[in-house]
mmCIF file with all atom_site columns, C-alpha atoms in Angstrom:
data_model
loop_
_atom_site.group_PDB
_atom_site.id
_atom_site.type_symbol
_atom_site.label_atom_id
_atom_site.label_alt_id
_atom_site.label_comp_id
_atom_site.label_asym_id
_atom_site.label_entity_id
_atom_site.label_seq_id
_atom_site.pdbx_PDB_ins_code
_atom_site.Cartn_x
_atom_site.Cartn_y
_atom_site.Cartn_z
_atom_site.occupancy
_atom_site.B_iso_or_equiv
_atom_site.pdbx_formal_charge
_atom_site.auth_seq_id
_atom_site.auth_comp_id
_atom_site.auth_asym_id
_atom_site.auth_atom_id
_atom_site.pdbx_PDB_model_num
ATOM 1   C CA . UNK T 1 1   ? -3.267 -14.003 17.631  1.00 0.00 ? 1   UNK T CA 1
ATOM 2   C CA . UNK T 1 2   ? -1.730 -15.483 14.540  1.00 0.00 ? 2   UNK T CA 1
ATOM 3   C CA . UNK T 1 3   ? -1.595 -19.195 13.870  1.00 0.00 ? 3   UNK T CA 1
ATOM 4   C CA . UNK T 1 4   ? 1.728  -20.095 12.267  1.00 0.00 ? 4   UNK T CA 1
ATOM 5   C CA . UNK T 1 5   ? 1.667  -22.980 9.815   1.00 0.00 ? 5   UNK T CA 1
ATOM 6   C CA . UNK T 1 6   ? 5.209  -23.974 8.808   1.00 0.00 ? 6   UNK T CA 1
ATOM 7   C CA . UNK T 1 7   ? 5.436  -25.359 5.282   1.00 0.00 ? 7   UNK T CA 1
ATOM 8   C CA . UNK T 1 8   ? 8.630  -26.370 3.485   1.00 0.00 ? 8   UNK T CA 1
ATOM 9   C CA . UNK T 1 9   ? 9.427  -24.848 0.098   1.00 0.00 ? 9   UNK T CA 1
ATOM 10  C CA . UNK T 1 10  ? 8.466  -27.995 -1.816  1.00 0.00 ? 10  UNK T CA 1
ATOM 11  C CA . UNK T 1 11  ? 5.011  -28.105 -0.189  1.00 0.00 ? 11  UNK T CA 1
ATOM 12  C CA . UNK T 1 12  ? 4.443  -24.356 -0.564  1.00 0.00 ? 12  UNK T CA 1
ATOM 13  C CA . UNK T 1 13  ? 4.324  -24.675 -4.349  1.00 0.00 ? 13  UNK T CA 1
ATOM 14  C CA . UNK T 1 14  ? 1.029  -26.561 -4.029  1.00 0.00 ? 14  UNK T CA 1
ATOM 15  C CA . UNK T 1 15  ? -0.542 -24.295 -1.370  1.00 0.00 ? 15  UNK T CA 1
ATOM 16  C CA . UNK T 1 16  ? -3.416 -21.907 -2.051  1.00 0.00 ? 16  UNK T CA 1
ATOM 17  C CA . UNK T 1 17  ? -1.619 -18.799 -0.799  1.00 0.00 ? 17  UNK T CA 1
ATOM 18  C CA . UNK T 1 18  ? -4.780 -16.688 -0.868  1.00 0.00 ? 18  UNK T CA 1
ATOM 19  C CA . UNK T 1 19  ? -6.043 -18.467 2.253   1.00 0.00 ? 19  UNK T CA 1
ATOM 20  C CA . UNK T 1 20  ? -3.211 -17.029 4.363   1.00 0.00 ? 20  UNK T CA 1
ATOM 21  C CA . UNK T 1 21  ? -3.122 -13.629 6.039   1.00 0.00 ? 21  UNK T CA 1
ATOM 22  C CA . UNK T 1 22  ? 0.512  -13.282 4.953   1.00 0.00 ? 22  UNK T CA 1
ATOM 23  C CA . UNK T 1 23  ? 3.390  -15.474 3.855   1.00 0.00 ? 23  UNK T CA 1
ATOM 24  C CA . UNK T 1 24  ? 6.829  -15.429 5.497   1.00 0.00 ? 24  UNK T CA 1
ATOM 25  C CA . UNK T 1 25  ? 9.926  -16.662 3.672   1.00 0.00 ? 25  UNK T CA 1
ATOM 26  C CA . UNK T 1 26  ? 12.761 -17.479 6.028   1.00 0.00 ? 26  UNK T CA 1
ATOM 27  C CA . UNK T 1 27  ? 15.973 -17.325 3.969   1.00 0.00 ? 27  UNK T CA 1
ATOM 28  C CA . UNK T 1 28  ? 14.865 -19.793 1.317   1.00 0.00 ? 28  UNK T CA 1
ATOM 29  C CA . UNK T 1 29  ? 17.306 -18.639 -1.362  1.00 0.00 ? 29  UNK T CA 1
ATOM 30  C CA . UNK T 1 30  ? 15.835 -19.389 -4.790  1.00 0.00 ? 30  UNK T CA 1
ATOM 31  C CA . UNK T 1 31  ? 12.196 -20.416 -4.326  1.00 0.00 ? 31  UNK T CA 1
ATOM 32  C CA . UNK T 1 32  ? 11.984 -22.006 -7.777  1.00 0.00 ? 32  UNK T CA 1
ATOM 33  C CA . UNK T 1 33  ? 10.264 -20.592 -10.817 1.00 0.00 ? 33  UNK T CA 1
ATOM 34  C CA . UNK T 1 34  ? 6.746  -21.851 -10.071 1.00 0.00 ? 34  UNK T CA 1
ATOM 35  C CA . UNK T 1 35  ? 6.681  -20.799 -6.405  1.00 0.00 ? 35  UNK T CA 1
ATOM 36  C CA . UNK T 1 36  ? 8.130  -17.380 -7.220  1.00 0.00 ? 36  UNK T CA 1
ATOM 37  C CA . UNK T 1 37  ? 5.465  -16.890 -9.893  1.00 0.00 ? 37  UNK T CA 1
ATOM 38  C CA . UNK T 1 38  ? 2.739  -17.845 -7.402  1.00 0.00 ? 38  UNK T CA 1
ATOM 39  C CA . UNK T 1 39  ? 4.192  -15.593 -4.688  1.00 0.00 ? 39  UNK T CA 1
ATOM 40  C CA . UNK T 1 40  ? 4.368  -12.702 -7.152  1.00 0.00 ? 40  UNK T CA 1
ATOM 41  C CA . UNK T 1 41  ? 0.738  -13.260 -8.149  1.00 0.00 ? 41  UNK T CA 1
ATOM 42  C CA . UNK T 1 42  ? -0.293 -13.529 -4.489  1.00 0.00 ? 42  UNK T CA 1
ATOM 43  C CA . UNK T 1 43  ? 1.330  -10.193 -3.632  1.00 0.00 ? 43  UNK T CA 1
ATOM 44  C CA . UNK T 1 44  ? 0.125  -8.349  -6.727  1.00 0.00 ? 44  UNK T CA 1
ATOM 45  C CA . UNK T 1 45  ? -3.444 -9.414  -5.893  1.00 0.00 ? 45  UNK T CA 1
ATOM 46  C CA . UNK T 1 46  ? -3.308 -7.984  -2.373  1.00 0.00 ? 46  UNK T CA 1
ATOM 47  C CA . UNK T 1 47  ? -1.248 -10.481 -0.375  1.00 0.00 ? 47  UNK T CA 1
ATOM 48  C CA . UNK T 1 48  ? 1.534  -9.570  2.046   1.00 0.00 ? 48  UNK T CA 1
ATOM 49  C CA . UNK T 1 49  ? 4.946  -11.179 2.096   1.00 0.00 ? 49  UNK T CA 1
ATOM 50  C CA . UNK T 1 50  ? 7.601  -11.034 4.816   1.00 0.00 ? 50  UNK T CA 1
ATOM 51  C CA . UNK T 1 51  ? 11.080 -11.974 3.658   1.00 0.00 ? 51  UNK T CA 1
ATOM 52  C CA . UNK T 1 52  ? 13.868 -12.681 6.138   1.00 0.00 ? 52  UNK T CA 1
ATOM 53  C CA . UNK T 1 53  ? 17.067 -12.409 4.121   1.00 0.00 ? 53  UNK T CA 1
ATOM 54  C CA . UNK T 1 54  ? 20.150 -14.339 5.186   1.00 0.00 ? 54  UNK T CA 1
ATOM 55  C CA . UNK T 1 55  ? 22.985 -16.389 3.711   1.00 0.00 ? 55  UNK T CA 1
ATOM 56  C CA . UNK T 1 56  ? 20.832 -18.480 1.329   1.00 0.00 ? 56  UNK T CA 1
ATOM 57  C CA . UNK T 1 57  ? 19.108 -15.385 -0.031  1.00 0.00 ? 57  UNK T CA 1
ATOM 58  C CA . UNK T 1 58  ? 22.505 -13.727 -0.523  1.00 0.00 ? 58  UNK T CA 1
ATOM 59  C CA . UNK T 1 59  ? 23.806 -16.834 -2.339  1.00 0.00 ? 59  UNK T CA 1
ATOM 60  C CA . UNK T 1 60  ? 20.866 -16.518 -4.724  1.00 0.00 ? 60  UNK T CA 1
ATOM 61  C CA . UNK T 1 61  ? 21.918 -12.896 -5.322  1.00 0.00 ? 61  UNK T CA 1
ATOM 62  C CA . UNK T 1 62  ? 18.410 -11.474 -5.286  1.00 0.00 ? 62  UNK T CA 1
ATOM 63  C CA . UNK T 1 63  ? 15.409 -11.095 -3.034  1.00 0.00 ? 63  UNK T CA 1
ATOM 64  C CA . UNK T 1 64  ? 12.512 -13.317 -4.183  1.00 0.00 ? 64  UNK T CA 1
ATOM 65  C CA . UNK T 1 65  ? 9.563  -11.532 -5.840  1.00 0.00 ? 65  UNK T CA 1
ATOM 66  C CA . UNK T 1 66  ? 11.177 -8.055  -5.713  1.00 0.00 ? 66  UNK T CA 1
ATOM 67  C CA . UNK T 1 67  ? 14.356 -8.977  -7.593  1.00 0.00 ? 67  UNK T CA 1
ATOM 68  C CA . UNK T 1 68  ? 16.385 -6.605  -5.392  1.00 0.00 ? 68  UNK T CA 1
ATOM 69  C CA . UNK T 1 69  ? 20.117 -7.406  -5.556  1.00 0.00 ? 69  UNK T CA 1
ATOM 70  C CA . UNK T 1 70  ? 21.497 -8.778  -2.275  1.00 0.00 ? 70  UNK T CA 1
ATOM 71  C CA . UNK T 1 71  ? 24.871 -9.776  -0.859  1.00 0.00 ? 71  UNK T CA 1
ATOM 72  C CA . UNK T 1 72  ? 25.993 -10.963 2.570   1.00 0.00 ? 72  UNK T CA 1
ATOM 73  C CA . UNK T 1 73  ? 27.870 -8.876  5.127   1.00 0.00 ? 73  UNK T CA 1
ATOM 74  C CA . UNK T 1 74  ? 29.536 -10.353 8.181   1.00 0.00 ? 74  UNK T CA 1
ATOM 75  C CA . UNK T 1 75  ? 30.105 -7.262  10.270  1.00 0.00 ? 75  UNK T CA 1
ATOM 76  C CA . UNK T 1 76  ? 28.774 -6.615  13.759  1.00 0.00 ? 76  UNK T CA 1
ATOM 77  C CA . UNK T 1 77  ? 26.692 -3.465  13.756  1.00 0.00 ? 77  UNK T CA 1
ATOM 78  C CA . UNK T 1 78  ? 23.626 -1.926  15.294  1.00 0.00 ? 78  UNK T CA 1
ATOM 79  C CA . UNK T 1 79  ? 20.794 0.089   13.842  1.00 0.00 ? 79  UNK T CA 1
ATOM 80  C CA . UNK T 1 80  ? 21.558 3.705   12.988  1.00 0.00 ? 80  UNK T CA 1
ATOM 81  C CA . UNK T 1 81  ? 18.041 4.728   11.994  1.00 0.00 ? 81  UNK T CA 1
ATOM 82  C CA . UNK T 1 82  ? 14.626 3.448   13.077  1.00 0.00 ? 82  UNK T CA 1
ATOM 83  C CA . UNK T 1 83  ? 11.456 5.119   11.777  1.00 0.00 ? 83  UNK T CA 1
ATOM 84  C CA . UNK T 1 84  ? 9.245  4.962   14.867  1.00 0.00 ? 84  UNK T CA 1
ATOM 85  C CA . UNK T 1 85  ? 6.290  6.251   12.815  1.00 0.00 ? 85  UNK T CA 1
ATOM 86  C CA . UNK T 1 86  ? 6.411  2.992   10.829  1.00 0.00 ? 86  UNK T CA 1
ATOM 87  C CA . UNK T 1 87  ? 3.715  0.587   12.150  1.00 0.00 ? 87  UNK T CA 1
ATOM 88  C CA . UNK T 1 88  ? 5.996  -2.414  12.814  1.00 0.00 ? 88  UNK T CA 1
ATOM 89  C CA . UNK T 1 89  ? 8.534  -0.246  14.642  1.00 0.00 ? 89  UNK T CA 1
ATOM 90  C CA . UNK T 1 90  ? 6.191  2.042   16.556  1.00 0.00 ? 90  UNK T CA 1
ATOM 91  C CA . UNK T 1 91  ? 7.273  2.291   20.177  1.00 0.00 ? 91  UNK T CA 1
ATOM 92  C CA . UNK T 1 92  ? 10.404 0.156   19.782  1.00 0.00 ? 92  UNK T CA 1
ATOM 93  C CA . UNK T 1 93  ? 12.792 3.068   20.200  1.00 0.00 ? 93  UNK T CA 1
ATOM 94  C CA . UNK T 1 94  ? 16.135 2.909   18.432  1.00 0.00 ? 94  UNK T CA 1
ATOM 95  C CA . UNK T 1 95  ? 16.661 -0.855  18.800  1.00 0.00 ? 95  UNK T CA 1
ATOM 96  C CA . UNK T 1 96  ? 19.342 0.217   21.238  1.00 0.00 ? 96  UNK T CA 1
ATOM 97  C CA . UNK T 1 97  ? 21.979 -2.449  21.914  1.00 0.00 ? 97  UNK T CA 1
ATOM 98  C CA . UNK T 1 98  ? 20.567 -4.852  19.282  1.00 0.00 ? 98  UNK T CA 1
ATOM 99  C CA . UNK T 1 99  ? 23.509 -6.313  17.383  1.00 0.00 ? 99  UNK T CA 1
ATOM 100 C CA . UNK T 1 100 ? 23.421 -7.753  13.872  1.00 0.00 ? 100 UNK T CA 1
ATOM 101 C CA . UNK T 1 101 ? 26.365 -10.048 13.036  1.00 0.00 ? 101 UNK T CA 1
ATOM 102 C CA . UNK T 1 102 ? 25.330 -11.241 9.589   1.00 0.00 ? 102 UNK T CA 1
ATOM 103 C CA . UNK T 1 103 ? 23.131 -9.124  7.366   1.00 0.00 ? 103 UNK T CA 1
ATOM 104 C CA . UNK T 1 104 ? 21.857 -8.998  3.831   1.00 0.00 ? 104 UNK T CA 1
ATOM 105 C CA . UNK T 1 105 ? 23.129 -5.873  2.106   1.00 0.00 ? 105 UNK T CA 1
ATOM 106 C CA . UNK T 1 106 ? 20.455 -4.684  -0.290  1.00 0.00 ? 106 UNK T CA 1
ATOM 107 C CA . UNK T 1 107 ? 19.508 -1.573  -2.188  1.00 0.00 ? 107 UNK T CA 1
ATOM 108 C CA . UNK T 1 108 ? 16.120 0.015   -1.650  1.00 0.00 ? 108 UNK T CA 1
ATOM 109 C CA . UNK T 1 109 ? 14.133 0.087   -4.889  1.00 0.00 ? 109 UNK T CA 1
ATOM 110 C CA . UNK T 1 110 ? 12.640 3.370   -6.072  1.00 0.00 ? 110 UNK T CA 1
ATOM 111 C CA . UNK T 1 111 ? 9.382  4.088   -4.256  1.00 0.00 ? 111 UNK T CA 1
ATOM 112 C CA . UNK T 1 112 ? 10.130 1.690   -1.382  1.00 0.00 ? 112 UNK T CA 1
ATOM 113 C CA . UNK T 1 113 ? 10.131 2.860   2.224   1.00 0.00 ? 113 UNK T CA 1
ATOM 114 C CA . UNK T 1 114 ? 13.260 2.187   4.264   1.00 0.00 ? 114 UNK T CA 1
ATOM 115 C CA . UNK T 1 115 ? 11.957 1.892   7.817   1.00 0.00 ? 115 UNK T CA 1
ATOM 116 C CA . UNK T 1 116 ? 15.284 1.007   9.463   1.00 0.00 ? 116 UNK T CA 1
ATOM 117 C CA . UNK T 1 117 ? 18.954 1.204   8.542   1.00 0.00 ? 117 UNK T CA 1
ATOM 118 C CA . UNK T 1 118 ? 22.086 -0.423  9.862   1.00 0.00 ? 118 UNK T CA 1
ATOM 119 C CA . UNK T 1 119 ? 25.158 1.470   11.098  1.00 0.00 ? 119 UNK T CA 1
ATOM 120 C CA . UNK T 1 120 ? 26.762 1.188   7.631   1.00 0.00 ? 120 UNK T CA 1
ATOM 121 C CA . UNK T 1 121 ? 23.647 3.014   6.321   1.00 0.00 ? 121 UNK T CA 1
ATOM 122 C CA . UNK T 1 122 ? 22.377 -0.033  4.389   1.00 0.00 ? 122 UNK T CA 1
ATOM 123 C CA . UNK T 1 123 ? 18.651 -0.828  4.659   1.00 0.00 ? 123 UNK T CA 1
ATOM 124 C CA . UNK T 1 124 ? 17.594 -3.205  7.430   1.00 0.00 ? 124 UNK T CA 1
ATOM 125 C CA . UNK T 1 125 ? 13.830 -3.054  6.817   1.00 0.00 ? 125 UNK T CA 1
ATOM 126 C CA . UNK T 1 126 ? 12.337 -2.260  3.405   1.00 0.00 ? 126 UNK T CA 1
ATOM 127 C CA . UNK T 1 127 ? 8.607  -1.965  2.706   1.00 0.00 ? 127 UNK T CA 1
ATOM 128 C CA . UNK T 1 128 ? 7.678  -2.194  -0.952  1.00 0.00 ? 128 UNK T CA 1
ATOM 129 C CA . UNK T 1 129 ? 4.218  -1.993  -2.498  1.00 0.00 ? 129 UNK T CA 1
ATOM 130 C CA . UNK T 1 130 ? 3.759  -4.319  -5.485  1.00 0.00 ? 130 UNK T CA 1
ATOM 131 C CA . UNK T 1 131 ? 0.416  -4.201  -7.225  1.00 0.00 ? 131 UNK T CA 1
ATOM 132 C CA . UNK T 1 132 ? -2.238 -4.353  -4.510  1.00 0.00 ? 132 UNK T CA 1
ATOM 133 C CA . UNK T 1 133 ? 0.026  -6.037  -1.955  1.00 0.00 ? 133 UNK T CA 1
ATOM 134 C CA . UNK T 1 134 ? 3.275  -5.469  -0.165  1.00 0.00 ? 134 UNK T CA 1
ATOM 135 C CA . UNK T 1 135 ? 6.643  -7.074  0.484   1.00 0.00 ? 135 UNK T CA 1
ATOM 136 C CA . UNK T 1 136 ? 8.436  -6.387  3.736   1.00 0.00 ? 136 UNK T CA 1
ATOM 137 C CA . UNK T 1 137 ? 12.110 -7.403  3.585   1.00 0.00 ? 137 UNK T CA 1
ATOM 138 C CA . UNK T 1 138 ? 14.170 -7.674  6.759   1.00 0.00 ? 138 UNK T CA 1
ATOM 139 C CA . UNK T 1 139 ? 17.927 -7.805  6.147   1.00 0.00 ? 139 UNK T CA 1
ATOM 140 C CA . UNK T 1 140 ? 18.658 -10.405 8.806   1.00 0.00 ? 140 UNK T CA 1
ATOM 141 C CA . UNK T 1 141 ? 17.432 -13.703 10.087  1.00 0.00 ? 141 UNK T CA 1
ATOM 142 C CA . UNK T 1 142 ? 15.609 -13.778 13.413  1.00 0.00 ? 142 UNK T CA 1
ATOM 143 C CA . UNK T 1 143 ? 17.298 -16.985 14.520  1.00 0.00 ? 143 UNK T CA 1
ATOM 144 C CA . UNK T 1 144 ? 19.552 -15.699 17.302  1.00 0.00 ? 144 UNK T CA 1
ATOM 145 C CA . UNK T 1 145 ? 22.658 -16.625 15.292  1.00 0.00 ? 145 UNK T CA 1
ATOM 146 C CA . UNK T 1 146 ? 22.955 -13.680 12.890  1.00 0.00 ? 146 UNK T CA 1
ATOM 147 C CA . UNK T 1 147 ? 21.594 -11.252 15.485  1.00 0.00 ? 147 UNK T CA 1
ATOM 148 C CA . UNK T 1 148 ? 20.871 -11.002 19.173  1.00 0.00 ? 148 UNK T CA 1
ATOM 149 C CA . UNK T 1 149 ? 17.525 -9.290  18.452  1.00 0.00 ? 149 UNK T CA 1
ATOM 150 C CA . UNK T 1 150 ? 15.466 -12.198 19.907  1.00 0.00 ? 150 UNK T CA 1
ATOM 151 C CA . UNK T 1 151 ? 17.116 -11.527 23.298  1.00 0.00 ? 151 UNK T CA 1
ATOM 152 C CA . UNK T 1 152 ? 15.848 -7.936  23.505  1.00 0.00 ? 152 UNK T CA 1
ATOM 153 C CA . UNK T 1 153 ? 12.552 -6.709  24.916  1.00 0.00 ? 153 UNK T CA 1
ATOM 154 C CA . UNK T 1 154 ? 11.778 -4.999  21.571  1.00 0.00 ? 154 UNK T CA 1
ATOM 155 C CA . UNK T 1 155 ? 11.719 -8.339  19.709  1.00 0.00 ? 155 UNK T CA 1
ATOM 156 C CA . UNK T 1 156 ? 8.254  -9.650  20.630  1.00 0.00 ? 156 UNK T CA 1
ATOM 157 C CA . UNK T 1 157 ? 6.552  -6.286  20.013  1.00 0.00 ? 157 UNK T CA 1
ATOM 158 C CA . UNK T 1 158 ? 8.330  -6.147  16.625  1.00 0.00 ? 158 UNK T CA 1
ATOM 159 C CA . UNK T 1 159 ? 7.026  -9.606  15.687  1.00 0.00 ? 159 UNK T CA 1
ATOM 160 C CA . UNK T 1 160 ? 3.481  -8.827  16.854  1.00 0.00 ? 160 UNK T CA 1
ATOM 161 C CA . UNK T 1 161 ? 3.359  -5.397  15.223  1.00 0.00 ? 161 UNK T CA 1
ATOM 162 C CA . UNK T 1 162 ? 4.806  -6.749  11.975  1.00 0.00 ? 162 UNK T CA 1
ATOM 163 C CA . UNK T 1 163 ? 2.115  -9.439  11.929  1.00 0.00 ? 163 UNK T CA 1
ATOM 164 C CA . UNK T 1 164 ? -0.624 -6.896  12.555  1.00 0.00 ? 164 UNK T CA 1
ATOM 165 C CA . UNK T 1 165 ? 0.768  -4.585  9.894   1.00 0.00 ? 165 UNK T CA 1
ATOM 166 C CA . UNK T 1 166 ? 1.030  -7.290  7.242   1.00 0.00 ? 166 UNK T CA 1
ATOM 167 C CA . UNK T 1 167 ? -2.437 -8.655  7.932   1.00 0.00 ? 167 UNK T CA 1
ATOM 168 C CA . UNK T 1 168 ? -4.136 -5.317  8.384   1.00 0.00 ? 168 UNK T CA 1
ATOM 169 C CA . UNK T 1 169 ? -5.985 -7.052  11.239  1.00 0.00 ? 169 UNK T CA 1
ATOM 170 C CA . UNK T 1 170 ? -6.454 -6.359  14.927  1.00 0.00 ? 170 UNK T CA 1
ATOM 171 C CA . UNK T 1 171 ? -6.796 -9.218  17.365  1.00 0.00 ? 171 UNK T CA 1
ATOM 172 C CA . UNK T 1 172 ? -8.473 -11.831 15.173  1.00 0.00 ? 172 UNK T CA 1
ATOM 173 C CA . UNK T 1 173 ? -6.991 -15.312 14.772  1.00 0.00 ? 173 UNK T CA 1
ATOM 174 C CA . UNK T 1 174 ? -5.232 -15.706 11.431  1.00 0.00 ? 174 UNK T CA 1
ATOM 175 C CA . UNK T 1 175 ? -3.129 -18.332 9.659   1.00 0.00 ? 175 UNK T CA 1
ATOM 176 C CA . UNK T 1 176 ? 0.402  -17.643 8.426   1.00 0.00 ? 176 UNK T CA 1
ATOM 177 C CA . UNK T 1 177 ? 2.790  -19.912 6.522   1.00 0.00 ? 177 UNK T CA 1
#
């Protein structure tokens, strides 16, 4: 089990990120120069970062830490490709009937793994290794507004498997911000 510790962006700048199993950014837009520097350092030294990209991230025009260009799409679509060999998606099938209403359109950087794509063929889930760590970018929020994913039986396994993948841990209790 993971222990989630919500921290606002202003507080996160003073946190020792190395004490967390992974860090999740939920559509924070521009994290600020100091926090982005610390997140970059955290990842490059072996940390894992989950980024949920939505409207604020699109307004910023780039994904934090990776610098990947992003824009917002308001178009209802499903997933057209799901790599079931990818650890966070293993056993989830095709995400059949999951609808995404608002998504972050982003390009996959060279060397990154695109684990899922939307119907318009844009990446939905990108896994990028940076230094000794990794950044996993999901092109939607998980709030039930931009997608109906939280209403599907594949949602909880996705969350659990993503947590396990990012931590590299089994069933031990961990802290996440």
